CSV table of C-alpha atoms in Angstrom, one decimal:
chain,number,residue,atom,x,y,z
A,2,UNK,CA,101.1,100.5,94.5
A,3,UNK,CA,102.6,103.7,96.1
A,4,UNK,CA,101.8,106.3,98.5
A,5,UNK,CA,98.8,107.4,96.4
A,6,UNK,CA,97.3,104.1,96.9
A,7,UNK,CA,97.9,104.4,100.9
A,8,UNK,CA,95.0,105.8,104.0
A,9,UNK,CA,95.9,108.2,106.7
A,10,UNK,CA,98.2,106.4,109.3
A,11,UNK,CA,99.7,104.5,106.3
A,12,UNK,CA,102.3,104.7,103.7
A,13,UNK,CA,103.5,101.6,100.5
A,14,UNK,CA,107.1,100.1,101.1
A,15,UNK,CA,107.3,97.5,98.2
A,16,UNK,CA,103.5,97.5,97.4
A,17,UNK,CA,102.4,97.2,100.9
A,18,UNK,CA,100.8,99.9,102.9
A,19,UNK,CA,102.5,99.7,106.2
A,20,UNK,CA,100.5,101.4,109.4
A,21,UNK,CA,102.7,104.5,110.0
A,22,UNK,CA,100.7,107.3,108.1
A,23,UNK,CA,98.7,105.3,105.5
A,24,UNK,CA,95.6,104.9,103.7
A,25,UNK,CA,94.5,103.9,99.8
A,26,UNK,CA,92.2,101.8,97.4
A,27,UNK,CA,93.0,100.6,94.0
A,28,UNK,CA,95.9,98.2,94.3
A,29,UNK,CA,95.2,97.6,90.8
A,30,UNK,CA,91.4,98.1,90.7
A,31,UNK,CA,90.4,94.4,91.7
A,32,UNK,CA,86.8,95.7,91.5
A,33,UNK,CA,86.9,95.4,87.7
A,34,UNK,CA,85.6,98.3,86.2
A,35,UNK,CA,83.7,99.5,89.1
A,36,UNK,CA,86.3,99.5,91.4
A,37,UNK,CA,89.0,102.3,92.4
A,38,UNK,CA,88.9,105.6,93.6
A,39,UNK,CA,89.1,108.6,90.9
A,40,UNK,CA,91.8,110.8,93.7
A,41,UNK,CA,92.6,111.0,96.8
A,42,UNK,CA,95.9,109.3,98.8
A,43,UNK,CA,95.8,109.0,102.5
A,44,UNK,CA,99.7,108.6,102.3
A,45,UNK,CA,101.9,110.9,103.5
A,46,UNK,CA,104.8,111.3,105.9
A,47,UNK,CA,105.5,108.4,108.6
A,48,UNK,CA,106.8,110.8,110.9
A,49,UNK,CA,109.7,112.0,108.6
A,50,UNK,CA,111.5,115.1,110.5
A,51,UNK,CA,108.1,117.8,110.7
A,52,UNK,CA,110.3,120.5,112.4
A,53,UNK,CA,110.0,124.0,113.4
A,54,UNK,CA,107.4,126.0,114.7
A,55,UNK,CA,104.2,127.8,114.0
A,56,UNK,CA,105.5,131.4,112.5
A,57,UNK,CA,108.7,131.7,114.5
A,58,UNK,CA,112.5,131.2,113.5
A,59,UNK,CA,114.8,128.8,115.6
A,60,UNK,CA,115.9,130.1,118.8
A,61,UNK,CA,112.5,132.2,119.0
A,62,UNK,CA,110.0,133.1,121.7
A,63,UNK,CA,107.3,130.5,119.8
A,64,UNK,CA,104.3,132.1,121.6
A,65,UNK,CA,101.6,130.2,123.0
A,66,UNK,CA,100.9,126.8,120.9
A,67,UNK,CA,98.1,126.1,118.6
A,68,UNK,CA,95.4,123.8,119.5
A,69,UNK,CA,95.4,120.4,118.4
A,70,UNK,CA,91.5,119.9,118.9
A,71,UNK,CA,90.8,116.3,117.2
A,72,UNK,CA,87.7,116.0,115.1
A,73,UNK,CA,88.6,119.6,114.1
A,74,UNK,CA,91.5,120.8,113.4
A,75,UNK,CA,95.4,122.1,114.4
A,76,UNK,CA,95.6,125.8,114.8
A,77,UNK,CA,93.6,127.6,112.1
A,78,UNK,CA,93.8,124.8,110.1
A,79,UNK,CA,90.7,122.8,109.7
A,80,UNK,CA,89.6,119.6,108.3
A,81,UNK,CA,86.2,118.7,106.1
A,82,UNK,CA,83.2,118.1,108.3
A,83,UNK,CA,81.3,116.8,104.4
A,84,UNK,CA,81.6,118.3,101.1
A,85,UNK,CA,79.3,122.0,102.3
A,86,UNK,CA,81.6,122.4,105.4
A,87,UNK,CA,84.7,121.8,103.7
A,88,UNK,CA,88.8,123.1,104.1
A,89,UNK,CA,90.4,123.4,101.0
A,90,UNK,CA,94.1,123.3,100.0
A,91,UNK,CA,93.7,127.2,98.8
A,92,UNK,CA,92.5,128.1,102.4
A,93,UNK,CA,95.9,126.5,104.0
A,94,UNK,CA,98.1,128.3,101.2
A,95,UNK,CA,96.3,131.3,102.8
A,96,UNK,CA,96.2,130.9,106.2
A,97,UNK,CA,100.2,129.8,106.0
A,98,UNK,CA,101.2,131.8,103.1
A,99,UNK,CA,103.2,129.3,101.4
A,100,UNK,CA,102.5,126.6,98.9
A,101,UNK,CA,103.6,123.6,100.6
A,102,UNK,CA,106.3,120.7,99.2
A,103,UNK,CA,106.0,117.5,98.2
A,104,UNK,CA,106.4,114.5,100.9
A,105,UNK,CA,107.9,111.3,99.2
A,106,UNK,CA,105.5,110.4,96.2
A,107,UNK,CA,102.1,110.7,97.8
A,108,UNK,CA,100.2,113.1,95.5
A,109,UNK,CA,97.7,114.5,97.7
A,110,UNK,CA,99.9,115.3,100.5
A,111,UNK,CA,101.7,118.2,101.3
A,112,UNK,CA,104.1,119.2,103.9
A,113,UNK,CA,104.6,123.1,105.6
A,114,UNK,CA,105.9,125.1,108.3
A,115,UNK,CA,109.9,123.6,107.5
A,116,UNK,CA,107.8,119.9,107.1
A,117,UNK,CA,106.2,120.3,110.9
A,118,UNK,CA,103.1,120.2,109.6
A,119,UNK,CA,101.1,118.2,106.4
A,120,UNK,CA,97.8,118.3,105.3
A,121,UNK,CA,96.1,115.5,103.1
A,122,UNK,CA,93.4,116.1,100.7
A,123,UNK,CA,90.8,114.0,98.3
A,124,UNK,CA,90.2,114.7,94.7
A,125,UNK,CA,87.5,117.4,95.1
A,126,UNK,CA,86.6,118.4,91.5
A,127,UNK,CA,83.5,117.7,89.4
A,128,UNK,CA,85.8,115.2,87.3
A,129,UNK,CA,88.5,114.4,89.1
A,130,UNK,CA,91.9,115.2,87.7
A,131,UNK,CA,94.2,113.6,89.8
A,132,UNK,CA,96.0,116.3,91.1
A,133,UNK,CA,96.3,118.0,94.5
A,134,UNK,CA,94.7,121.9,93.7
A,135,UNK,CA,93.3,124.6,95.5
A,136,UNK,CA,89.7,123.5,95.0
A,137,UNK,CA,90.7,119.9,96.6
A,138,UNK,CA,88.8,119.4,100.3
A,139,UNK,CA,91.6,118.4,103.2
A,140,UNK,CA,90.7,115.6,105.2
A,141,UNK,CA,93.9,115.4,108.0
A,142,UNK,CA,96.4,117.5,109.1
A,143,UNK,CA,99.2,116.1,111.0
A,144,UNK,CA,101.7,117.5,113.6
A,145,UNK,CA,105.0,116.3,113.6
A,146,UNK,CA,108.4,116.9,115.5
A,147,UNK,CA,109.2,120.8,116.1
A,148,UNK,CA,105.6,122.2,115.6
A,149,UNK,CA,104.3,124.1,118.8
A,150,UNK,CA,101.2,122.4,119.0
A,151,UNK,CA,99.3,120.6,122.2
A,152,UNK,CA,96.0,119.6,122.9
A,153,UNK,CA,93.8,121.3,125.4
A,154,UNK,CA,95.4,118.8,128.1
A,155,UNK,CA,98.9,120.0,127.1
A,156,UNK,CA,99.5,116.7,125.1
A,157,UNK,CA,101.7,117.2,121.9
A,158,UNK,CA,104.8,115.7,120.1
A,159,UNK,CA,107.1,114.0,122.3
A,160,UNK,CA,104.1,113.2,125.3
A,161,UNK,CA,104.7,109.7,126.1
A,162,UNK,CA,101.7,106.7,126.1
A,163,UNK,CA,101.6,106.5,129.3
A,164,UNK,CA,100.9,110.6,129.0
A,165,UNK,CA,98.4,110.5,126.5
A,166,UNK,CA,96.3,107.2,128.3
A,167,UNK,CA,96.1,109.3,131.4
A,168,UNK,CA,93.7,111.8,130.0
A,169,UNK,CA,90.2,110.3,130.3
A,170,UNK,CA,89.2,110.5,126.6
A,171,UNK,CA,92.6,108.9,125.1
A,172,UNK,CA,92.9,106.1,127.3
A,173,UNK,CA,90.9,103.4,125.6
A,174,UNK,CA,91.8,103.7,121.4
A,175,UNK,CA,89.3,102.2,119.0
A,176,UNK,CA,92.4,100.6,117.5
A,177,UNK,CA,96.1,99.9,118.4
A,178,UNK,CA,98.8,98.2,116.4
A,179,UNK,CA,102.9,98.1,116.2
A,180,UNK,CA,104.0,99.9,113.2
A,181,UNK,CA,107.3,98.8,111.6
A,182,UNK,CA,110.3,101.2,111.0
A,183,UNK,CA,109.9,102.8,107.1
A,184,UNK,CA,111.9,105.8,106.2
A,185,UNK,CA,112.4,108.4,109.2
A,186,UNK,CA,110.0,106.9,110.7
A,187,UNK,CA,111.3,105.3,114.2
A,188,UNK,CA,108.6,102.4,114.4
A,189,UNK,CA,106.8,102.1,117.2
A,190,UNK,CA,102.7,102.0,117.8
A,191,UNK,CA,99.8,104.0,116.4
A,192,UNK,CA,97.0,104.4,117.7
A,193,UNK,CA,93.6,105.5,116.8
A,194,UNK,CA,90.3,107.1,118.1
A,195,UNK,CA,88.0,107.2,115.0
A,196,UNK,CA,85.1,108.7,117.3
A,197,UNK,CA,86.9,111.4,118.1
A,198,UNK,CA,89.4,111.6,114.9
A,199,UNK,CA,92.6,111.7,116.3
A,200,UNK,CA,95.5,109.2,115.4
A,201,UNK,CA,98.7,108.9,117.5
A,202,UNK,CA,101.7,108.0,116.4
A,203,UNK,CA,104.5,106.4,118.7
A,204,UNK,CA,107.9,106.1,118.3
A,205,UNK,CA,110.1,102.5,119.6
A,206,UNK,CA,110.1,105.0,122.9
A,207,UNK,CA,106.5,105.0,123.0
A,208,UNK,CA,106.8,109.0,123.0
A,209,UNK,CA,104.6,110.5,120.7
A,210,UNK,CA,106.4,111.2,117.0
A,211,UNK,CA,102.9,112.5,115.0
A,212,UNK,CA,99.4,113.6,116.2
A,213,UNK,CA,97.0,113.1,113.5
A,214,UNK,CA,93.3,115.3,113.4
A,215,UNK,CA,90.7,113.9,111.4
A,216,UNK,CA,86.8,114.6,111.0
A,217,UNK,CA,85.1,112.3,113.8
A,218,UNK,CA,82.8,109.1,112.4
A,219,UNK,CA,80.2,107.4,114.0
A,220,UNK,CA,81.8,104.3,113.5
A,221,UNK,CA,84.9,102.9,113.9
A,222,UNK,CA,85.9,100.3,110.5
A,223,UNK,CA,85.6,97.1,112.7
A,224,UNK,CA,82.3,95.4,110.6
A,225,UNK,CA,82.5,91.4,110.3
A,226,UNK,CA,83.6,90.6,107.1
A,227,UNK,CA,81.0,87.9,105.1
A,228,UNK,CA,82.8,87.1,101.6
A,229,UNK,CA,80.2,84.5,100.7
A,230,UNK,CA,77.1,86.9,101.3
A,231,UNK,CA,79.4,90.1,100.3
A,232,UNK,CA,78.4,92.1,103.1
A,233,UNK,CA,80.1,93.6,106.1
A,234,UNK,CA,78.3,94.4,109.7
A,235,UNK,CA,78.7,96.5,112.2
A,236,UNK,CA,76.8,95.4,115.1
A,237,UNK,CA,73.0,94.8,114.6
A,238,UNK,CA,73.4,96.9,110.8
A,239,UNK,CA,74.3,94.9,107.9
A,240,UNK,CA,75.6,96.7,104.8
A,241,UNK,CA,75.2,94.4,101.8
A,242,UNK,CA,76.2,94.2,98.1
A,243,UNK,CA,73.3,93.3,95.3
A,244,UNK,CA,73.4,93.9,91.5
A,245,UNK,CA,72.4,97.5,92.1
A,246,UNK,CA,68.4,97.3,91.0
A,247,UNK,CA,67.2,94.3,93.0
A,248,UNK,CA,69.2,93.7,95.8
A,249,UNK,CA,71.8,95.0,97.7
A,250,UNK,CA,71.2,97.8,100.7
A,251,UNK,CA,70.6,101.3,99.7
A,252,UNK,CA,72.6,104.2,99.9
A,253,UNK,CA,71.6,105.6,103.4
A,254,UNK,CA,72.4,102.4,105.0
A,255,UNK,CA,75.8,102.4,105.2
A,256,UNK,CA,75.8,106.5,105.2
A,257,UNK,CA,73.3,105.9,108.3
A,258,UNK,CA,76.7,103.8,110.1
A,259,UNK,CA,79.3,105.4,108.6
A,260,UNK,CA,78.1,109.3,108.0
A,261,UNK,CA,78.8,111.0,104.7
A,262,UNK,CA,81.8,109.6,103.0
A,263,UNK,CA,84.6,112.0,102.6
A,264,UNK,CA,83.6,112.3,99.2
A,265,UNK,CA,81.5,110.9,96.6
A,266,UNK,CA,81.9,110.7,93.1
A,267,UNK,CA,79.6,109.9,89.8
A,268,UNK,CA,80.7,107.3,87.0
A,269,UNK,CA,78.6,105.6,84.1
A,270,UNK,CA,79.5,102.7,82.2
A,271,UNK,CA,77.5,99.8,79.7
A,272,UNK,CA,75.9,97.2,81.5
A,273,UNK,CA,74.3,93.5,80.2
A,274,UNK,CA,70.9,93.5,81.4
A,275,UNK,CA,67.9,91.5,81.0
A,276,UNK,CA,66.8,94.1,79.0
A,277,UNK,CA,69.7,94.2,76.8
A,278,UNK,CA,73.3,96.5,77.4
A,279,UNK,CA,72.2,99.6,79.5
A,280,UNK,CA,74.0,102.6,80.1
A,281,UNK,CA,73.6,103.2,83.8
A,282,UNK,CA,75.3,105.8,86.4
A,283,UNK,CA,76.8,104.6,89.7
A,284,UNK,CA,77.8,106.7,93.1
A,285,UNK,CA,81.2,105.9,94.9
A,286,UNK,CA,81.0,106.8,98.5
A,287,UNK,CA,84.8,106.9,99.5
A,288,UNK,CA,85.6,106.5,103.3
A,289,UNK,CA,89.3,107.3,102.5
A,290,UNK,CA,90.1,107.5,106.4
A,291,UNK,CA,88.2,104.5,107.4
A,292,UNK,CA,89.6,102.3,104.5
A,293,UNK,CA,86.3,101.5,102.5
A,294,UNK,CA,85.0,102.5,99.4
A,295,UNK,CA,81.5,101.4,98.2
A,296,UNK,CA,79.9,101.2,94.5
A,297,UNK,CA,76.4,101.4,93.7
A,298,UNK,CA,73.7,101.9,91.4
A,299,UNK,CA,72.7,105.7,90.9
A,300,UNK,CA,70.1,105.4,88.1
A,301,UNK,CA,67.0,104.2,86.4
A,302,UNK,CA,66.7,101.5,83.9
A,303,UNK,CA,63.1,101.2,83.0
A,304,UNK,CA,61.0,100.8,85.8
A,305,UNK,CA,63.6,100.2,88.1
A,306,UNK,CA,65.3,102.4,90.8
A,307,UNK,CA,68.9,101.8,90.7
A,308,UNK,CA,69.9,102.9,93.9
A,309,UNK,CA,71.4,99.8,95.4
A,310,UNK,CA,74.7,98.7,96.7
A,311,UNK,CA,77.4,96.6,94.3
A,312,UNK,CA,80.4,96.6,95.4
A,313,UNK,CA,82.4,97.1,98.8
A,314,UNK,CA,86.2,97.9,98.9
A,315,UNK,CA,88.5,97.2,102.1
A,316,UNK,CA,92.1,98.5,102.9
A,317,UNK,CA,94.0,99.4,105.9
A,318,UNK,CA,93.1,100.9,108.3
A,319,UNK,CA,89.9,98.5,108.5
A,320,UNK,CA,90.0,96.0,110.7
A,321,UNK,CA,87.1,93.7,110.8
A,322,UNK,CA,87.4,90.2,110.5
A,323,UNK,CA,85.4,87.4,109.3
A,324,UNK,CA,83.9,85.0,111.6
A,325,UNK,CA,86.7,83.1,111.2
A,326,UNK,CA,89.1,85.7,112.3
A,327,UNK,CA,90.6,86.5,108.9
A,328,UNK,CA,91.4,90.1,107.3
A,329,UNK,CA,93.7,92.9,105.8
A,330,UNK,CA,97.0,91.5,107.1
A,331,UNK,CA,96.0,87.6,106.9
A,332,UNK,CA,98.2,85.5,105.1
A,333,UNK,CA,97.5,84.1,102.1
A,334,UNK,CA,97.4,80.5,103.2
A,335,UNK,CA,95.7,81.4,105.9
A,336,UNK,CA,92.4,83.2,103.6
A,337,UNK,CA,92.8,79.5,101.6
A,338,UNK,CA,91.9,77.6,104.9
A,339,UNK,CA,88.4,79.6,104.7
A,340,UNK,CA,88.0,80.2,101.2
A,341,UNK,CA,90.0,77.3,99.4
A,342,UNK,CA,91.9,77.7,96.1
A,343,UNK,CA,90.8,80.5,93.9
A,344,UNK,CA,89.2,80.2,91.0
A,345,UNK,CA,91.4,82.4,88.8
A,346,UNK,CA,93.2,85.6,88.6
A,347,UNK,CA,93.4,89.2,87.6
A,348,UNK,CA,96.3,91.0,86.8
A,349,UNK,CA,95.9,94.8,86.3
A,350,UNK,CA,99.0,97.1,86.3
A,351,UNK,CA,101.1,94.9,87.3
A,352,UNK,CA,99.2,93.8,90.5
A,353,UNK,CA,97.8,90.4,90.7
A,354,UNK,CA,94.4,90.0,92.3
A,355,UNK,CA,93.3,86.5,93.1
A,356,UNK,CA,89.4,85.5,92.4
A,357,UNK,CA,87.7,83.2,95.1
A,358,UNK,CA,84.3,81.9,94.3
A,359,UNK,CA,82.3,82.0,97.8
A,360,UNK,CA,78.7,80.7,96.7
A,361,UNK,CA,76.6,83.5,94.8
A,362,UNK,CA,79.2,86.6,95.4
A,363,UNK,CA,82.8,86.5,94.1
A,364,UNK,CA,85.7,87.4,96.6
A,365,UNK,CA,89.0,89.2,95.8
A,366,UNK,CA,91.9,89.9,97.5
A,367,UNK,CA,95.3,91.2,96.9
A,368,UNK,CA,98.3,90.4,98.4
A,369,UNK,CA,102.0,91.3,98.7
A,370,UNK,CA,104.0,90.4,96.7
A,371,UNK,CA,101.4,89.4,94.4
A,372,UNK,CA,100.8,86.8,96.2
A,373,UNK,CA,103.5,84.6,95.4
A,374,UNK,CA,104.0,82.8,98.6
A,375,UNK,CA,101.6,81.7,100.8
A,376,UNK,CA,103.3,83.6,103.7
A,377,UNK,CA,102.2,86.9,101.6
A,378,UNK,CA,99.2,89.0,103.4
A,379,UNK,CA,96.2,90.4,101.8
A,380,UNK,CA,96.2,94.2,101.5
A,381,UNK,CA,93.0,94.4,99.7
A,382,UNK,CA,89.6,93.2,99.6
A,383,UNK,CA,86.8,93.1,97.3
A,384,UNK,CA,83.3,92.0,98.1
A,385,UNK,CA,81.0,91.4,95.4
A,386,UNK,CA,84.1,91.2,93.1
A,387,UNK,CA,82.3,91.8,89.5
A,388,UNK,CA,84.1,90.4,86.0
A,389,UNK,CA,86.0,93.0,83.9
């Protein structure tokens, strides 16, 4: 795992995406063959050294500061409301007349303005190619340390907590957790307001070290995990996995919680059918800011409408819990005292993905490390988990 496997917020030390400026799916496509994401890393910077200004040299009169307007954008650079009202990588080349550098090994982020700023995009093409191009949609911009940037309230880069919790609409964060130091990166806490997408990051002073904008979602990722029925639930809404045709919820369920994913994608592969091997076409609807991907059915076999859900993915930053308190970050032996011993395991590209058998719907999870202590915590989760 690396960067490119990594949400926003979050970034891979050692395989392990560590809350800081994270985000990613994959981790060695424990969904089988209907699991991954063709593009798109949420990785990025931790809060590296994003210095300078907005169009002035050191020692200059900056001018007045952009706007840091969560759910929108920083300055004139925007982020994708869904794939019609979109911000491309070619439209921040051009608003900021420069092609931007590379930050670490994350692949679809990039860093400008002497590394103040980066911007983080999703594979956008027809057929994803992997790489970060002008066509590719941008789905956070980040200020760092030296960008003349504040929010409306005057809040910016180096605002302290305390600061930010005394403006009415950042004192209560959907989500708060300590990050560890990585890199640059101080350590410290981030926090996040996925109503409103905006993600603080502290330092170990509690002063602010990176202000990330997102597009808002009506949701924050907090569902109740169910690995036995393979569904997830957020409040009185259950989203739930099927075999695509029959069962499973249908595709504006979990867009009716969630909102449009930041991207979706087409794929087709063989399946074994009662009627025999079919060759059927699934959606992925990838929430790459929320931490879930899900599969499903996008076809019709016969009589059949296959418009039904499969397969669910989990990474950081999600944090719902099953009933029994367990998640991404649980340890190993810890998943065991709910799930008991798996039933096998699945190694793909060098990551190990173990197989627990939770009544009529499969459960995988990875962990760091691959798992090879029971200390090790789960990074990844699979509902649904289908065979290879």
């Amino acid at each position: 795992m690396t960067n490119d496997d990594c949400s926003p917020g979050f970034v891979c030390s050692d395989g392990v995406c560590h809350e800081a400026h994270e985000g990613g799916p994959d981790a060695g496509d424990p969904g089988g063959d209907l699991g991954g994401d063709p593009g798109g890393d949420l990785g990025g910077d931790p809060g590296g050294d994003p210095g300078g200004d907005p169009g002035s040299d050191p020692g200059a009169d900056p001018g007045p500061p952009w706007i840091i307007t969560p759910g929108t954008g920083i300055g004139p650079i925007q982020v994708s409301q869904s794939r019609s009202n979109f911000f491309s990588l070619g439209q921040v080349r051009a608003e900021l007349g420069e092609q931007g550098t590379t930050v670490d090994s994350a692949t679809y982020t990039l860093a400008f303005l002497g590394q103040t700023m980066s911007a983080t995009g999703i594979d956008s093409n027809a057929s994803p190619n992997q790489q970060f191009d002008n066509e590719d949609h941008i789905i956070s911009v980040a200020a760092g340390e030296g960008l003349n940037a504040r929010t409306i309230e005057g809040l910016g880069v180096g605002s302290t907590l305390g600061e930010v919790h005394a403006v009415g609409r950042f004192a209560s964060p959907d989500r708060s957790g300590i990050v560890p130091a990585y890199g640059e990166y101080p350590g410290g806490k981030m926090e996040y307001y996925f109503g409103q997408g905006f993600f603080v990051g502290y330092n170990n002073l509690d002063q602010a070290s990176l202000m990330t904008v997102t597009r808002s979602y009506p949701h924050p990722p907090d569902g109740t995990i169910d690995p036995a029925a393979g569904r997830i639930t957020f409040g009185g809404t259950t989203i739930e996995c099927g075999d695509g045709y029959t069962s499973g919820t249908k595709r504006n369920v979990h867009q009716g919680i969630l909102g449009v994913p930041d991207w979706d994608y087409g794929f087709s592969m063989d399946i074994d059918t009662q009627y025999g091997v079919q060759n059927v076409d699934f959606y992925l609807d990838s929430y790459r800011i929320l931490g879930i991907e899900l599969i499903g059915g996008d076809d019709t076999v016969f009589i059949y409408d296959v418009d039904r859900l499969v397969i669910i993915s989990l990474y950081l930053p999600y944090y719902g819990r099953t009933a029994a308190g367990h998640g991404l970050g649980t340890s190993k032996g810890d998943w065991e005292t709910e799930l008991g011993a798996p039933s096998n395991t699945v190694t793909d590209s060098g990551v190990t993905a173990y197989i627990y058998n939770t009544g009529s719907r499969k459960f995988a999870v990875t962990y760091t490390n691959n798992g090879s202590s029971q200390s090790d915590v789960a990074v990844f989760l699979v509902l649904n988990y289908q065979t290879p």
